Amino acid sequence: MSKIKKKSGQKLRIFIVPETHWDRAWYLPFEDFRISLVRLNDHILDTLENDRNFKTFCLDGQTVVIEDYLQIKPEQRHRLEKAVQKDRLKVGPWYILPDEFLVSGESLVRNLLIGREIAESLGKSMNVGYVPDPFGHVGQLPQILNGFGIDNFLFSRGVIWERWNKGIEFRWSGTDGSEVLALWQKDFYNNAAFLGYHLVWGNAERHIFDPERAQKQLQEAVQKLAVKTKGRSILLNNGVDHSDIQTELPAIVREARKRRPDWNIQIAGFDDYVQAISRDVKRKPLKHHTGELTYPFGDLLIGVYSARMYLKQSNAECQNLLERYAEPLAAMARVAGHEEDARPYLAYAWRQLLRNHPHDDICGCSVDTVHRDMENRFASVQQVGLNVAREGLRRLAHRLDHSGQEGIPHVIYNPAGWKRGGAQRLQVLFNIHERNAAKRFGLYDSEGNRVPYVEIGRKDIEWMECCKGFHFEAVEVVAEPGALPSCGVASIYAQPGKRGLRPERKVKVKRRGLENEHLEIKVHSNGTYDIKDKHNGVLYKGLGLFEDDEDVGDAYNWSYAKVPGKVTSRACKAKISVLEKTALSGVLEIQTTLRVPECINEDRERRSRRKADLELSTRLELRAGQKALEIRTEVVNTVRDHRLRVLFPTGLNPDKVHVDGHFDVVKRSVYPPSFKREWAGQPIEPTMTHCQKAFTDLSEDGHGLAVINRGLPEYEIISGKRGHTIALTLFRSVGWVSRGDFASRPGNAGPSVAAPEAQCLRPFVFDYAVMPHKGDWLRGKVMPCAQEFNAPIQVTRADLHAGTVFEDVPGDIFPVPDEDYLEPLPREGKLPPNLELIHLQPDVLVLSACKYAQDREEMIVRFYNPSSKEVQAKLELGIPVRRVRTLKLDETPIRGKVRLKASWNANEINVSAPAHGIVTLGITPAHI
């Protein structure tokens, strides 16, 4: 064996960590993998109990595997607790190992909250930022980890290994300056897996163990890292995806100690290695990196942003439902005196949602059965979240004082942290006894002022709740209710028999055009449209062009074919019609038919000659006060092996693009790297698709254009002679989990397993918006517009309740409830009819969470500052409070006081929000 140079004359410390990387579901469905997990955990516990030399084992940094195991074998909990408490089994800090880019910032926080709670219930949580396998890392992860007292980060993917010049130990900062010691697993998280076997991945069963081979593999693994480390501590991972515990490991270590007296080798945990390397490099100058760890080449598997787009849409819907509606409304109802604690329901919903967030799940790169299970979990989250949100808003409405006005009270909820103006779509409900009187009605606000509105239509709606059916005539209106309270509710009253106030005309609708006080839209014969910003006269031309191209890739990556076959709607003849024309709103419908190839050829080198029609229906909506054109595109996908995008030429040429990110707005280059790479012996070019949350913005010379989306995370900036174009991916269709025969990523990323449902032959509905503006995204107030688009208002009739008295109708199994026999709800409540729970100023700040703490009667309010300057934040609270304190993300107190000006009628909190910083407050309400 060759000599390895020792650092400063001291022994190398070799930490060999036995572990398994456990994907709950991937190339097999969850239950198949769980049987293997149960057997693995049994084997781990038996080994740890029977072999004292097997010091410890790491369960992949996540605790969901504990839940999955105990659901089958609950009687084993005491053995798990004993192993964790004696530090023999390492668990936590995560609940699941997530794909970071495709989930929300709040979901990452809840992930750590739940993971740590489960780990500590067993005895101890591993305090290591272990995230080995996600396809890149978000720039604010250091700040998130610091918020849980974690100052380190252990990872494998996210840097271009052949060009990375910052070492395997470096300092990584979030954009706010939060810092962790980053430890790159340069040779991946399986660099010492299956020691002594002719395996790098798989199952060692029936394979022959060779002790000499084990020592050779150990020597080679150490040699590779010893010349790279700035310390004298080496990390070896003895495990890989779904691998079993290697019982020969203590013997391998004993033999290595005999052969290498210059090594201090031990079976250890990741935390042991982190502590040692932290001491090694404490006083050494390390290189520094700020922001995201990602790059635009296929080996990072960035095509997952658009695989199975229906999953991304459902995930965004569920995250919004829990974060913007269910949690805040449950908190408001509790503050208002509702006794039921909704936290158990919300905890269950969050667990269900997080089980869809591992990278092989939310990325859409598993077999079809896995993603069908995900759809069921999304459905359960929606059922729970909608119920909690509905009940929260009702319970709050019951406690508002509606005695000041006559008529049927309706309550409007605004989830945003700032006041919301402009025309709004509302449903006014009349029961079976009110129909005749409601043929004509007026709308009034809580001060008795008439609310201008236009009626759009009427329809009967019915729904069932437990033991009760509801039947109403729903009148859809577009109204101007005034400035809606921020993160709060406003009451309006429908008074039957009164004449409604007709609004002055603020929206002009033509056969091919829309106009309000901010925007002017003109639709062309091919279905594209121009938008003029009336405030500065800038015209953006040819927006909304559809582009369909081939996809010969797999679930991990889009790829072009040897013979490209792009189709656009430029030469199409669209059918354009007016669907809605009122003083406050206008809706145009554009029907476009794209004639596209049915699939790719068998040789996978070009698209087929056979073609099919792809029917696209697009609605453009503009309301009074609206600064963005809202768009909905519907399509039933009937073809395979393709990608559909919508293009927005901007005419702008900035070097950077700004996108909504995790607790931040991220700045990225619009241009690809100047170099090419080789992978698996083949050159690969960069793929410039990237991930976004709510918007992508290009700005230059005092104006810009933002494309806002709802659950559509993939965009690309395409550069041309006439400026940059924002391309928004609607969906892509492929038929395989992985293949190894296409240009954008040579080699397989997983098993070559067919996934026919990844072709997405299903109906789709896509919601997005276009917003021209002055200045950049900050001056143009793109963030408030994007937040409001993603969190529309919610309305309830204020006297809805679950009480039931049914009429005795023979033979009617589900009779209609007779409200005449019910005691009416009192109109006199303790709270004012308009209630602003949290008004956050200035509007650059973004309200991120309003919920109750995990374990106490304290309301958590979280917001962040995406700008590059420190901001003095002011929160005006519409409730009396007893205490306010600043908290970490893990909901524990931090030092420092918040300036609090409090009175019974109004409370004001002043606190500094650092540039790119996340602020969490704990507010203890006084009894109302």
PDB file of N, CA, C and O in Angstrom, residues 886-912:
ATOM      1  N   THR A 886     -38.896  37.895  19.857  1.00  0.00           N
ATOM      2  CA  THR A 886     -38.301  37.379  18.632  1.00  0.00           C
ATOM      3  C   THR A 886     -37.886  35.928  18.842  1.00  0.00           C
ATOM      4  O   THR A 886     -37.386  35.555  19.900  1.00  0.00           O
ATOM      5  N   LEU A 887     -38.113  35.114  17.794  1.00  0.00           N
ATOM      6  CA  LEU A 887     -37.849  33.686  17.876  1.00  0.00           C
ATOM      7  C   LEU A 887     -36.936  33.253  16.744  1.00  0.00           C
ATOM      8  O   LEU A 887     -36.819  33.915  15.715  1.00  0.00           O
ATOM      9  N   LYS A 888     -36.323  32.099  16.921  1.00  0.00           N
ATOM     10  CA  LYS A 888     -35.625  31.438  15.828  1.00  0.00           C
ATOM     11  C   LYS A 888     -36.648  30.661  15.002  1.00  0.00           C
ATOM     12  O   LYS A 888     -37.814  30.525  15.395  1.00  0.00           O
ATOM     13  N   LEU A 889     -36.209  30.125  13.870  1.00  0.00           N
ATOM     14  CA  LEU A 889     -37.123  29.355  13.039  1.00  0.00           C
ATOM     15  C   LEU A 889     -37.637  28.112  13.756  1.00  0.00           C
ATOM     16  O   LEU A 889     -38.724  27.621  13.444  1.00  0.00           O
ATOM     17  N   ASP A 890     -36.875  27.608  14.711  1.00  0.00           N
ATOM     18  CA  ASP A 890     -37.339  26.439  15.460  1.00  0.00           C
ATOM     19  C   ASP A 890     -38.300  26.813  16.581  1.00  0.00           C
ATOM     20  O   ASP A 890     -38.649  25.965  17.408  1.00  0.00           O
ATOM     21  N   GLU A 891     -38.702  28.094  16.620  1.00  0.00           N
ATOM     22  CA  GLU A 891     -39.719  28.612  17.544  1.00  0.00           C
ATOM     23  C   GLU A 891     -39.223  28.703  18.985  1.00  0.00           C
ATOM     24  O   GLU A 891     -40.026  28.767  19.918  1.00  0.00           O
ATOM     25  N   THR A 892     -37.913  28.719  19.167  1.00  0.00           N
ATOM     26  CA  THR A 892     -37.349  28.984  20.484  1.00  0.00           C
ATOM     27  C   THR A 892     -36.899  30.435  20.545  1.00  0.00           C
ATOM     28  O   THR A 892     -36.556  31.031  19.517  1.00  0.00           O
ATOM     29  N   PRO A 893     -36.872  31.048  21.745  1.00  0.00           N
ATOM     30  CA  PRO A 893     -36.545  32.478  21.846  1.00  0.00           C
ATOM     31  C   PRO A 893     -35.090  32.763  21.491  1.00  0.00           C
ATOM     32  O   PRO A 893     -34.205  31.930  21.668  1.00  0.00           O
ATOM     33  N   ILE A 894     -34.851  33.954  20.980  1.00  0.00           N
ATOM     34  CA  ILE A 894     -33.493  34.440  20.784  1.00  0.00           C
ATOM     35  C   ILE A 894     -33.320  35.710  21.593  1.00  0.00           C
ATOM     36  O   ILE A 894     -34.288  36.344  22.016  1.00  0.00           O
ATOM     37  N   ARG A 895     -32.083  36.081  21.815  1.00  0.00           N
ATOM     38  CA  ARG A 895     -31.813  37.261  22.610  1.00  0.00           C
ATOM     39  C   ARG A 895     -32.178  38.514  21.845  1.00  0.00           C
ATOM     40  O   ARG A 895     -32.196  38.547  20.622  1.00  0.00           O
ATOM     41  N   GLY A 896     -32.441  39.560  22.582  1.00  0.00           N
ATOM     42  CA  GLY A 896     -32.821  40.829  21.969  1.00  0.00           C
ATOM     43  C   GLY A 896     -34.294  41.091  22.172  1.00  0.00           C
ATOM     44  O   GLY A 896     -35.108  40.172  22.260  1.00  0.00           O
ATOM     45  N   LYS A 897     -34.650  42.334  22.277  1.00  0.00           N
ATOM     46  CA  LYS A 897     -36.031  42.704  22.527  1.00  0.00           C
ATOM     47  C   LYS A 897     -36.638  43.390  21.304  1.00  0.00           C
ATOM     48  O   LYS A 897     -35.964  44.030  20.523  1.00  0.00           O
ATOM     49  N   VAL A 898     -37.912  43.234  21.180  1.00  0.00           N
ATOM     50  CA  VAL A 898     -38.666  43.916  20.136  1.00  0.00           C
ATOM     51  C   VAL A 898     -39.301  45.147  20.747  1.00  0.00           C
ATOM     52  O   VAL A 898     -39.901  45.079  21.822  1.00  0.00           O
ATOM     53  N   ARG A 899     -39.134  46.268  20.085  1.00  0.00           N
ATOM     54  CA  ARG A 899     -39.820  47.474  20.575  1.00  0.00           C
ATOM     55  C   ARG A 899     -41.317  47.281  20.403  1.00  0.00           C
ATOM     56  O   ARG A 899     -41.808  47.024  19.317  1.00  0.00           O
ATOM     57  N   LEU A 900     -42.043  47.427  21.466  1.00  0.00           N
ATOM     58  CA  LEU A 900     -43.477  47.178  21.445  1.00  0.00           C
ATOM     59  C   LEU A 900     -44.229  48.375  21.987  1.00  0.00           C
ATOM     60  O   LEU A 900     -43.988  48.820  23.101  1.00  0.00           O
ATOM     61  N   LYS A 901     -45.099  48.914  21.158  1.00  0.00           N
ATOM     62  CA  LYS A 901     -46.006  49.959  21.615  1.00  0.00           C
ATOM     63  C   LYS A 901     -47.399  49.344  21.632  1.00  0.00           C
ATOM     64  O   LYS A 901     -47.974  49.081  20.590  1.00  0.00           O
ATOM     65  N   ALA A 902     -47.895  49.082  22.801  1.00  0.00           N
ATOM     66  CA  ALA A 902     -49.147  48.344  22.889  1.00  0.00           C
ATOM     67  C   ALA A 902     -50.217  49.126  23.619  1.00  0.00           C
ATOM     68  O   ALA A 902     -49.946  49.848  24.562  1.00  0.00           O
ATOM     69  N   SER A 903     -51.426  48.983  23.148  1.00  0.00           N
ATOM     70  CA  SER A 903     -52.603  49.460  23.869  1.00  0.00           C
ATOM     71  C   SER A 903     -53.703  48.446  23.599  1.00  0.00           C
ATOM     72  O   SER A 903     -53.564  47.566  22.749  1.00  0.00           O
ATOM     73  N   TRP A 904     -54.824  48.575  24.302  1.00  0.00           N
ATOM     74  CA  TRP A 904     -55.890  47.584  24.162  1.00  0.00           C
ATOM     75  C   TRP A 904     -56.515  47.631  22.777  1.00  0.00           C
ATOM     76  O   TRP A 904     -56.867  46.621  22.209  1.00  0.00           O
ATOM     77  N   ASN A 905     -56.601  48.825  22.185  1.00  0.00           N
ATOM     78  CA  ASN A 905     -57.273  48.953  20.905  1.00  0.00           C
ATOM     79  C   ASN A 905     -56.343  48.733  19.716  1.00  0.00           C
ATOM     80  O   ASN A 905     -56.784  48.370  18.642  1.00  0.00           O
ATOM     81  N   ALA A 906     -55.091  49.018  19.891  1.00  0.00           N
ATOM     82  CA  ALA A 906     -54.167  48.860  18.768  1.00  0.00           C
ATOM     83  C   ALA A 906     -52.791  48.509  19.303  1.00  0.00           C
ATOM     84  O   ALA A 906     -52.370  49.018  20.336  1.00  0.00           O
ATOM     85  N   ASN A 907     -52.112  47.633  18.579  1.00  0.00           N
ATOM     86  CA  ASN A 907     -50.765  47.236  18.948  1.00  0.00           C
ATOM     87  C   ASN A 907     -49.841  47.467  17.773  1.00  0.00           C
ATOM     88  O   ASN A 907     -50.191  47.189  16.632  1.00  0.00           O
ATOM     89  N   GLU A 908     -48.675  47.957  18.084  1.00  0.00           N
ATOM     90  CA  GLU A 908     -47.703  48.215  17.035  1.00  0.00           C
ATOM     91  C   GLU A 908     -46.371  47.605  17.435  1.00  0.00           C
ATOM     92  O   GLU A 908     -45.891  47.826  18.553  1.00  0.00           O
ATOM     93  N   ILE A 909     -45.797  46.823  16.531  1.00  0.00           N
ATOM     94  CA  ILE A 909     -44.500  46.202  16.761  1.00  0.00           C
ATOM     95  C   ILE A 909     -43.517  46.779  15.763  1.00  0.00           C
ATOM     96  O   ILE A 909     -43.793  46.832  14.565  1.00  0.00           O
ATOM     97  N   ASN A 910     -42.383  47.223  16.253  1.00  0.00           N
ATOM     98  CA  ASN A 910     -41.321  47.719  15.390  1.00  0.00           C
ATOM     99  C   ASN A 910     -40.120  46.811  15.542  1.00  0.00           C
ATOM    100  O   ASN A 910     -39.671  46.538  16.656  1.00  0.00           O
ATOM    101  N   VAL A 911     -39.592  46.343  14.435  1.00  0.00           N
ATOM    102  CA  VAL A 911     -38.461  45.430  14.473  1.00  0.00           C
ATOM    103  C   VAL A 911     -37.660  45.589  13.194  1.00  0.00           C
ATOM    104  O   VAL A 911     -38.212  45.879  12.129  1.00  0.00           O
ATOM    105  N   SER A 912     -36.357  45.405  13.286  1.00  0.00           N
ATOM    106  CA  SER A 912     -35.488  45.507  12.123  1.00  0.00           C
ATOM    107  C   SER A 912     -35.548  44.214  11.315  1.00  0.00           C
ATOM    108  O   SER A 912     -35.457  43.116  11.869  1.00  0.00           O
TER     109      SER A 912
END
